[in-house]
């Protein structure tokens, strides 16, 4: 079976990690190809060698030219199964149908910051149509499942709920490794470290995190905040920590491949 994954971007992130896990686990059974609409492929470091073929794509400035280019890419790939992810890849659903793809699975992992407070009605109209063109839509939360059923009128059998899974044993390192890492980060044994790992993106709501941490730090002198990741919010979060006099208790270590 030939599977084509179409993503808005393939940078280092949670959704991309899930895609890599799927490809790594099934690469010996199926042929995987991946097309990133922005041609960004940082997350390939999480893939085993030879498990996926990267499809080069040049996104045109005009919408008509973009649709034409994506249609030609789909026609050339001729996938048995098309996998699309989030709002940024929804155009591939209707173009996939036009190009003759019979099986399309769309995955919704959440919404961008411009729809954090409320969904945009223009996009809702498009979602109403393209969700019905997909063979099935996968969601990662009960909230998304409820939204697709009651806001967009999708029947339950057209939705699959697969929650994000975290293998907590991965973080249960032996004491020596734990102490070595804490030493490298200049944490004392008495420090209570609160960690965040992910993109430093507006949709993550770092104002809430920093406000909560400020309350914790005010009541407990041992609290420290460790931020693992990078993104457009880095400068603003740094400034916010300084304004709240937390800069000496918040550690930024940047993006980490491991």
PDB file of C-alpha atoms in Angstrom:
ATOM      1  CA  UNK A   1       0.000   0.000   0.000  1.00  0.00           C
ATOM      2  CA  UNK A   2       1.218   3.463  -0.948  1.00  0.00           C
ATOM      3  CA  UNK A   3       0.445   6.102   1.723  1.00  0.00           C
ATOM      4  CA  UNK A   4       0.903   9.824   1.118  1.00  0.00           C
ATOM      5  CA  UNK A   5       1.007  12.167   4.140  1.00  0.00           C
ATOM      6  CA  UNK A   6       0.299  15.849   3.435  1.00  0.00           C
ATOM      7  CA  UNK A   7       1.124  18.302   6.231  1.00  0.00           C
ATOM      8  CA  UNK A   8       1.195  22.110   6.425  1.00  0.00           C
ATOM      9  CA  UNK A   9       4.755  21.823   7.782  1.00  0.00           C
ATOM     10  CA  UNK A  10       7.045  19.077   9.072  1.00  0.00           C
ATOM     11  CA  UNK A  11       8.959  20.927  11.769  1.00  0.00           C
ATOM     12  CA  UNK A  12       9.674  19.615  15.256  1.00  0.00           C
ATOM     13  CA  UNK A  13       6.312  19.353  16.997  1.00  0.00           C
ATOM     14  CA  UNK A  14       3.841  17.010  18.658  1.00  0.00           C
ATOM     15  CA  UNK A  15       1.779  16.211  15.569  1.00  0.00           C
ATOM     16  CA  UNK A  16       4.947  15.564  13.564  1.00  0.00           C
ATOM     17  CA  UNK A  17       6.207  13.233  16.300  1.00  0.00           C
ATOM     18  CA  UNK A  18       3.014  11.188  15.991  1.00  0.00           C
ATOM     19  CA  UNK A  19       3.370  10.971  12.201  1.00  0.00           C
ATOM     20  CA  UNK A  20       6.966   9.786  12.601  1.00  0.00           C
ATOM     21  CA  UNK A  21       5.860   7.120  15.095  1.00  0.00           C
ATOM     22  CA  UNK A  22       3.246   5.847  12.628  1.00  0.00           C
ATOM     23  CA  UNK A  23       5.750   5.742   9.761  1.00  0.00           C
ATOM     24  CA  UNK A  24       8.481   4.091  11.858  1.00  0.00           C
ATOM     25  CA  UNK A  25       6.062   1.421  13.104  1.00  0.00           C
ATOM     26  CA  UNK A  26       4.622   0.565   9.679  1.00  0.00           C
ATOM     27  CA  UNK A  27       7.516   1.338   7.313  1.00  0.00           C
ATOM     28  CA  UNK A  28       8.232  -2.370   6.808  1.00  0.00           C
ATOM     29  CA  UNK A  29       4.642  -2.988   5.641  1.00  0.00           C
ATOM     30  CA  UNK A  30       3.714   0.108   3.645  1.00  0.00           C
ATOM     31  CA  UNK A  31       5.361   2.639   1.365  1.00  0.00           C
ATOM     32  CA  UNK A  32       5.214   6.103   2.925  1.00  0.00           C
ATOM     33  CA  UNK A  33       5.649   9.433   1.136  1.00  0.00           C
ATOM     34  CA  UNK A  34       5.422  12.850   2.771  1.00  0.00           C
ATOM     35  CA  UNK A  35       4.632  16.242   1.263  1.00  0.00           C
ATOM     36  CA  UNK A  36       5.121  19.352   3.424  1.00  0.00           C
ATOM     37  CA  UNK A  37       3.320  22.328   1.917  1.00  0.00           C
ATOM     38  CA  UNK A  38       6.026  24.721   3.155  1.00  0.00           C
ATOM     39  CA  UNK A  39       8.813  22.285   2.160  1.00  0.00           C
ATOM     40  CA  UNK A  40      10.107  22.231   5.769  1.00  0.00           C
ATOM     41  CA  UNK A  41      11.320  18.799   6.890  1.00  0.00           C
ATOM     42  CA  UNK A  42      13.102  19.232  10.251  1.00  0.00           C
ATOM     43  CA  UNK A  43      11.225  16.290  11.798  1.00  0.00           C
ATOM     44  CA  UNK A  44      12.913  13.763   9.481  1.00  0.00           C
ATOM     45  CA  UNK A  45      15.519  13.372  12.263  1.00  0.00           C
ATOM     46  CA  UNK A  46      12.845  11.334  14.094  1.00  0.00           C
ATOM     47  CA  UNK A  47      12.406   8.936  11.161  1.00  0.00           C
ATOM     48  CA  UNK A  48      14.314   5.750  10.564  1.00  0.00           C
ATOM     49  CA  UNK A  49      16.412   5.873   7.429  1.00  0.00           C
ATOM     50  CA  UNK A  50      14.598   4.710   4.332  1.00  0.00           C
ATOM     51  CA  UNK A  51      11.089   4.712   5.860  1.00  0.00           C
ATOM     52  CA  UNK A  52       9.703   7.663   3.908  1.00  0.00           C
ATOM     53  CA  UNK A  53      10.084   9.380   0.545  1.00  0.00           C
ATOM     54  CA  UNK A  54       9.983  13.176   0.682  1.00  0.00           C
ATOM     55  CA  UNK A  55       7.959  14.812  -2.079  1.00  0.00           C
ATOM     56  CA  UNK A  56       9.390  18.181  -3.067  1.00  0.00           C
ATOM     57  CA  UNK A  57       6.732  20.872  -3.344  1.00  0.00           C
ATOM     58  CA  UNK A  58       7.003  24.536  -4.292  1.00  0.00           C
ATOM     59  CA  UNK A  59       4.036  26.477  -2.923  1.00  0.00           C
ATOM     60  CA  UNK A  60       2.874  29.059  -5.435  1.00  0.00           C
ATOM     61  CA  UNK A  61       1.859  32.557  -4.366  1.00  0.00           C
ATOM     62  CA  UNK A  62      -1.549  32.529  -6.071  1.00  0.00           C
ATOM     63  CA  UNK A  63      -4.345  30.260  -4.877  1.00  0.00           C
ATOM     64  CA  UNK A  64      -5.192  28.895  -8.334  1.00  0.00           C
ATOM     65  CA  UNK A  65      -1.535  28.097  -9.042  1.00  0.00           C
ATOM     66  CA  UNK A  66      -1.273  26.426  -5.617  1.00  0.00           C
ATOM     67  CA  UNK A  67      -4.345  24.254  -6.267  1.00  0.00           C
ATOM     68  CA  UNK A  68      -2.987  23.285  -9.674  1.00  0.00           C
ATOM     69  CA  UNK A  69       0.441  22.352  -8.284  1.00  0.00           C
ATOM     70  CA  UNK A  70      -1.047  20.298  -5.438  1.00  0.00           C
ATOM     71  CA  UNK A  71      -3.440  18.536  -7.817  1.00  0.00           C
ATOM     72  CA  UNK A  72      -0.534  17.563 -10.083  1.00  0.00           C
ATOM     73  CA  UNK A  73       1.450  16.303  -7.065  1.00  0.00           C
ATOM     74  CA  UNK A  74      -1.482  14.132  -5.990  1.00  0.00           C
ATOM     75  CA  UNK A  75      -1.990  12.823  -9.522  1.00  0.00           C
ATOM     76  CA  UNK A  76       1.688  11.939  -9.820  1.00  0.00           C
ATOM     77  CA  UNK A  77       1.813  10.202  -6.418  1.00  0.00           C
ATOM     78  CA  UNK A  78      -1.336   8.113  -7.001  1.00  0.00           C
ATOM     79  CA  UNK A  79      -1.635   7.113  -3.322  1.00  0.00           C
ATOM     80  CA  UNK A  80      -3.781   4.215  -2.179  1.00  0.00           C
ATOM     81  CA  UNK A  81      -4.361   6.163   1.028  1.00  0.00           C
ATOM     82  CA  UNK A  82      -4.092   9.917   1.560  1.00  0.00           C
ATOM     83  CA  UNK A  83      -3.465  11.225   5.084  1.00  0.00           C
ATOM     84  CA  UNK A  84      -4.041  14.953   5.676  1.00  0.00           C
ATOM     85  CA  UNK A  85      -3.387  16.896   8.858  1.00  0.00           C
ATOM     86  CA  UNK A  86      -5.030  19.994  10.356  1.00  0.00           C
ATOM     87  CA  UNK A  87      -6.525  23.056   8.687  1.00  0.00           C
ATOM     88  CA  UNK A  88      -3.453  23.812   6.594  1.00  0.00           C
ATOM     89  CA  UNK A  89      -3.817  20.577   4.620  1.00  0.00           C
ATOM     90  CA  UNK A  90      -7.592  20.547   4.056  1.00  0.00           C
ATOM     91  CA  UNK A  91      -7.213  21.643   0.425  1.00  0.00           C
ATOM     92  CA  UNK A  92      -5.596  18.268  -0.234  1.00  0.00           C
ATOM     93  CA  UNK A  93      -8.865  16.543   0.711  1.00  0.00           C
ATOM     94  CA  UNK A  94     -11.042  17.933  -2.083  1.00  0.00           C
ATOM     95  CA  UNK A  95      -8.131  17.959  -4.519  1.00  0.00           C
ATOM     96  CA  UNK A  96      -7.449  14.349  -3.575  1.00  0.00           C
ATOM     97  CA  UNK A  97     -11.027  13.430  -4.474  1.00  0.00           C
ATOM     98  CA  UNK A  98     -10.700  15.251  -7.797  1.00  0.00           C
ATOM     99  CA  UNK A  99      -7.476  13.380  -8.551  1.00  0.00           C
ATOM    100  CA  UNK A 100      -9.162  10.022  -7.933  1.00  0.00           C
ATOM    101  CA  UNK A 101      -7.970   9.079  -4.436  1.00  0.00           C
ATOM    102  CA  UNK A 102     -10.567   6.722  -2.915  1.00  0.00           C
ATOM    103  CA  UNK A 103      -9.382   6.574   0.710  1.00  0.00           C
ATOM    104  CA  UNK A 104      -8.658   9.788   2.622  1.00  0.00           C
ATOM    105  CA  UNK A 105      -8.130  10.088   6.375  1.00  0.00           C
ATOM    106  CA  UNK A 106      -7.972  13.573   7.860  1.00  0.00           C
ATOM    107  CA  UNK A 107      -6.486  14.219  11.325  1.00  0.00           C
ATOM    108  CA  UNK A 108      -7.409  17.173  13.541  1.00  0.00           C
ATOM    109  CA  UNK A 109      -4.949  17.939  16.346  1.00  0.00           C
ATOM    110  CA  UNK A 110      -6.362  21.346  17.319  1.00  0.00           C
ATOM    111  CA  UNK A 111      -6.549  24.881  15.983  1.00  0.00           C
ATOM    112  CA  UNK A 112      -4.140  27.730  15.309  1.00  0.00           C
ATOM    113  CA  UNK A 113      -3.877  30.760  17.567  1.00  0.00           C
ATOM    114  CA  UNK A 114      -6.117  32.805  15.244  1.00  0.00           C
ATOM    115  CA  UNK A 115      -8.945  30.407  16.184  1.00  0.00           C
ATOM    116  CA  UNK A 116      -8.041  29.853  19.832  1.00  0.00           C
ATOM    117  CA  UNK A 117     -10.939  32.003  21.101  1.00  0.00           C
ATOM    118  CA  UNK A 118     -13.469  31.288  18.336  1.00  0.00           C
ATOM    119  CA  UNK A 119     -13.508  29.481  15.002  1.00  0.00           C
ATOM    120  CA  UNK A 120     -13.657  31.588  11.848  1.00  0.00           C
ATOM    121  CA  UNK A 121     -16.965  31.202  10.001  1.00  0.00           C
ATOM    122  CA  UNK A 122     -15.280  31.199   6.574  1.00  0.00           C
ATOM    123  CA  UNK A 123     -13.173  28.212   7.585  1.00  0.00           C
ATOM    124  CA  UNK A 124     -16.192  26.564   9.185  1.00  0.00           C
ATOM    125  CA  UNK A 125     -17.953  26.542   5.813  1.00  0.00           C
ATOM    126  CA  UNK A 126     -14.956  24.847   4.203  1.00  0.00           C
ATOM    127  CA  UNK A 127     -14.622  22.367   7.071  1.00  0.00           C
ATOM    128  CA  UNK A 128     -18.316  21.498   6.751  1.00  0.00           C
ATOM    129  CA  UNK A 129     -17.663  20.365   3.171  1.00  0.00           C
ATOM    130  CA  UNK A 130     -14.200  18.775   3.372  1.00  0.00           C
ATOM    131  CA  UNK A 131     -14.924  16.747   6.527  1.00  0.00           C
ATOM    132  CA  UNK A 132     -17.636  15.010   4.525  1.00  0.00           C
ATOM    133  CA  UNK A 133     -15.257  14.308   1.651  1.00  0.00           C
ATOM    134  CA  UNK A 134     -12.843  12.503   3.971  1.00  0.00           C
ATOM    135  CA  UNK A 135     -13.401   8.787   4.530  1.00  0.00           C
ATOM    136  CA  UNK A 136     -12.841   9.362   8.253  1.00  0.00           C
ATOM    137  CA  UNK A 137     -11.585  12.142  10.508  1.00  0.00           C
ATOM    138  CA  UNK A 138      -9.276  11.327  13.410  1.00  0.00           C
ATOM    139  CA  UNK A 139      -9.425  13.565  16.495  1.00  0.00           C
ATOM    140  CA  UNK A 140      -7.179  13.612  19.562  1.00  0.00           C
ATOM    141  CA  UNK A 141      -9.683  14.845  22.165  1.00  0.00           C
ATOM    142  CA  UNK A 142     -13.292  14.372  23.243  1.00  0.00           C
ATOM    143  CA  UNK A 143     -13.789  18.123  22.742  1.00  0.00           C
ATOM    144  CA  UNK A 144     -12.853  17.853  19.059  1.00  0.00           C
ATOM    145  CA  UNK A 145     -15.071  14.787  18.643  1.00  0.00           C
ATOM    146  CA  UNK A 146     -18.020  16.646  20.176  1.00  0.00           C
ATOM    147  CA  UNK A 147     -17.336  19.691  17.970  1.00  0.00           C
ATOM    148  CA  UNK A 148     -17.259  17.669  14.750  1.00  0.00           C
ATOM    149  CA  UNK A 149     -20.545  15.982  15.629  1.00  0.00           C
ATOM    150  CA  UNK A 150     -22.510  18.985  16.906  1.00  0.00           C
ATOM    151  CA  UNK A 151     -20.963  21.935  15.063  1.00  0.00           C
ATOM    152  CA  UNK A 152     -20.321  20.262  11.707  1.00  0.00           C
ATOM    153  CA  UNK A 153     -22.968  17.528  11.819  1.00  0.00           C
ATOM    154  CA  UNK A 154     -20.601  14.605  11.223  1.00  0.00           C
ATOM    155  CA  UNK A 155     -21.966  11.207  12.153  1.00  0.00           C
ATOM    156  CA  UNK A 156     -20.141   9.294  14.849  1.00  0.00           C
ATOM    157  CA  UNK A 157     -19.023   6.497  12.531  1.00  0.00           C
ATOM    158  CA  UNK A 158     -17.130   9.075  10.435  1.00  0.00           C
ATOM    159  CA  UNK A 159     -15.005  10.083  13.457  1.00  0.00           C
ATOM    160  CA  UNK A 160     -12.207   8.155  15.159  1.00  0.00           C
ATOM    161  CA  UNK A 161     -10.999   9.246  18.599  1.00  0.00           C
ATOM    162  CA  UNK A 162      -7.322   8.404  19.159  1.00  0.00           C
ATOM    163  CA  UNK A 163      -5.856  10.329  22.119  1.00  0.00           C
ATOM    164  CA  UNK A 164      -2.226  11.386  22.129  1.00  0.00           C
ATOM    165  CA  UNK A 165      -0.264   8.826  24.091  1.00  0.00           C
ATOM    166  CA  UNK A 166       2.728   9.672  26.267  1.00  0.00           C
ATOM    167  CA  UNK A 167       5.023   6.866  27.358  1.00  0.00           C
ATOM    168  CA  UNK A 168       5.898   8.178  30.814  1.00  0.00           C
ATOM    169  CA  UNK A 169       8.490   5.436  31.295  1.00  0.00           C
ATOM    170  CA  UNK A 170      10.642   7.323  28.792  1.00  0.00           C
ATOM    171  CA  UNK A 171      11.068  10.072  31.389  1.00  0.00           C
ATOM    172  CA  UNK A 172      11.610   7.735  34.324  1.00  0.00           C
ATOM    173  CA  UNK A 173      15.383   7.791  33.987  1.00  0.00           C
ATOM    174  CA  UNK A 174      17.738   6.168  36.456  1.00  0.00           C
ATOM    175  CA  UNK A 175      18.813   8.327  39.382  1.00  0.00           C
ATOM    176  CA  UNK A 176      22.377   8.815  38.105  1.00  0.00           C
ATOM    177  CA  UNK A 177      21.192  10.177  34.737  1.00  0.00           C
ATOM    178  CA  UNK A 178      18.641  12.393  36.466  1.00  0.00           C
ATOM    179  CA  UNK A 179      21.194  13.849  38.856  1.00  0.00           C
ATOM    180  CA  UNK A 180      23.676  14.373  36.022  1.00  0.00           C
ATOM    181  CA  UNK A 181      21.126  16.347  33.998  1.00  0.00           C
ATOM    182  CA  UNK A 182      20.070  18.445  36.987  1.00  0.00           C
ATOM    183  CA  UNK A 183      23.718  19.254  37.675  1.00  0.00           C
ATOM    184  CA  UNK A 184      24.286  20.231  34.038  1.00  0.00           C
ATOM    185  CA  UNK A 185      21.304  22.599  34.261  1.00  0.00           C
ATOM    186  CA  UNK A 186      22.570  23.983  37.610  1.00  0.00           C
ATOM    187  CA  UNK A 187      19.605  22.759  39.624  1.00  0.00           C
ATOM    188  CA  UNK A 188      20.084  21.939  43.299  1.00  0.00           C
ATOM    189  CA  UNK A 189      18.670  18.851  44.977  1.00  0.00           C
ATOM    190  CA  UNK A 190      16.186  21.074  46.799  1.00  0.00           C
ATOM    191  CA  UNK A 191      14.773  22.633  43.633  1.00  0.00           C
ATOM    192  CA  UNK A 192      11.269  21.632  42.550  1.00  0.00           C
ATOM    193  CA  UNK A 193      11.442  21.842  38.741  1.00  0.00           C
ATOM    194  CA  UNK A 194       8.338  22.366  36.594  1.00  0.00           C
ATOM    195  CA  UNK A 195       9.039  21.502  32.955  1.00  0.00           C
ATOM    196  CA  UNK A 196       7.453  22.400  29.629  1.00  0.00           C
ATOM    197  CA  UNK A 197       8.471  20.747  26.343  1.00  0.00           C
ATOM    198  CA  UNK A 198       7.040  21.923  23.028  1.00  0.00           C
ATOM    199  CA  UNK A 199       6.816  24.808  20.590  1.00  0.00           C
ATOM    200  CA  UNK A 200       6.897  28.261  22.128  1.00  0.00           C
ATOM    201  CA  UNK A 201       3.831  29.245  20.143  1.00  0.00           C
ATOM    202  CA  UNK A 202       0.982  31.671  21.012  1.00  0.00           C
ATOM    203  CA  UNK A 203      -1.623  28.897  20.917  1.00  0.00           C
ATOM    204  CA  UNK A 204       0.052  27.293  23.984  1.00  0.00           C
ATOM    205  CA  UNK A 205      -1.117  30.194  26.181  1.00  0.00           C
ATOM    206  CA  UNK A 206       2.124  31.004  27.983  1.00  0.00           C
ATOM    207  CA  UNK A 207       0.509  33.936  29.800  1.00  0.00           C
ATOM    208  CA  UNK A 208      -1.451  31.391  31.826  1.00  0.00           C
ATOM    209  CA  UNK A 209       1.655  29.281  32.485  1.00  0.00           C
ATOM    210  CA  UNK A 210       3.755  32.250  33.629  1.00  0.00           C
ATOM    211  CA  UNK A 211       0.952  33.629  35.828  1.00  0.00           C
ATOM    212  CA  UNK A 212       0.488  30.258  37.527  1.00  0.00           C
ATOM    213  CA  UNK A 213       4.237  29.854  37.972  1.00  0.00           C
ATOM    214  CA  UNK A 214       4.443  33.357  39.486  1.00  0.00           C
ATOM    215  CA  UNK A 215       1.914  32.283  42.141  1.00  0.00           C
ATOM    216  CA  UNK A 216       3.884  29.073  42.805  1.00  0.00           C
ATOM    217  CA  UNK A 217       7.185  30.938  43.029  1.00  0.00           C
ATOM    218  CA  UNK A 218       5.677  33.461  45.424  1.00  0.00           C
ATOM    219  CA  UNK A 219       4.591  30.707  47.825  1.00  0.00           C
ATOM    220  CA  UNK A 220       7.460  28.239  47.391  1.00  0.00           C
ATOM    221  CA  UNK A 221      11.080  29.409  47.081  1.00  0.00           C
ATOM    222  CA  UNK A 222      12.297  26.108  45.581  1.00  0.00           C
ATOM    223  CA  UNK A 223      10.111  26.297  42.428  1.00  0.00           C
ATOM    224  CA  UNK A 224      11.939  26.570  39.089  1.00  0.00           C
ATOM    225  CA  UNK A 225      10.543  26.591  35.548  1.00  0.00           C
ATOM    226  CA  UNK A 226      12.324  24.787  32.688  1.00  0.00           C
ATOM    227  CA  UNK A 227      11.223  25.624  29.126  1.00  0.00           C
ATOM    228  CA  UNK A 228      12.366  23.209  26.411  1.00  0.00           C
ATOM    229  CA  UNK A 229      11.622  24.409  22.899  1.00  0.00           C
ATOM    230  CA  UNK A 230      11.750  27.406  20.607  1.00  0.00           C
ATOM    231  CA  UNK A 231       9.313  29.505  18.644  1.00  0.00           C
ATOM    232  CA  UNK A 232       7.807  32.945  18.039  1.00  0.00           C
ATOM    233  CA  UNK A 233       6.903  33.453  21.717  1.00  0.00           C
ATOM    234  CA  UNK A 234      10.501  33.208  23.019  1.00  0.00           C
ATOM    235  CA  UNK A 235      11.203  36.946  23.141  1.00  0.00           C
ATOM    236  CA  UNK A 236       7.812  37.831  24.624  1.00  0.00           C
ATOM    237  CA  UNK A 237       8.007  35.113  27.308  1.00  0.00           C
ATOM    238  CA  UNK A 238      11.494  36.311  28.248  1.00  0.00           C
ATOM    239  CA  UNK A 239      10.192  39.864  28.603  1.00  0.00           C
ATOM    240  CA  UNK A 240       7.186  38.681  30.615  1.00  0.00           C
ATOM    241  CA  UNK A 241       9.442  36.800  33.040  1.00  0.00           C
ATOM    242  CA  UNK A 242      11.568  39.895  33.565  1.00  0.00           C
ATOM    243  CA  UNK A 243       8.487  42.042  34.193  1.00  0.00           C
ATOM    244  CA  UNK A 244       7.368  39.597  36.892  1.00  0.00           C
ATOM    245  CA  UNK A 245      10.889  39.354  38.317  1.00  0.00           C
ATOM    246  CA  UNK A 246      11.055  35.635  37.483  1.00  0.00           C
ATOM    247  CA  UNK A 247      13.977  35.719  35.040  1.00  0.00           C
ATOM    248  CA  UNK A 248      16.371  34.081  37.521  1.00  0.00           C
ATOM    249  CA  UNK A 249      13.928  31.205  38.109  1.00  0.00           C
ATOM    250  CA  UNK A 250      13.016  30.419  34.494  1.00  0.00           C
ATOM    251  CA  UNK A 251      15.506  28.533  32.317  1.00  0.00           C
ATOM    252  CA  UNK A 252      15.263  28.486  28.515  1.00  0.00           C
ATOM    253  CA  UNK A 253      17.259  25.654  26.914  1.00  0.00           C
ATOM    254  CA  UNK A 254      15.970  26.084  23.363  1.00  0.00           C
ATOM    255  CA  UNK A 255      14.924  23.435  20.883  1.00  0.00           C
ATOM    256  CA  UNK A 256      16.218  19.962  21.657  1.00  0.00           C
ATOM    257  CA  UNK A 257      16.171  17.120  19.157  1.00  0.00           C
ATOM    258  CA  UNK A 258      16.396  14.578  22.008  1.00  0.00           C
TER     259      UNK A 258
END
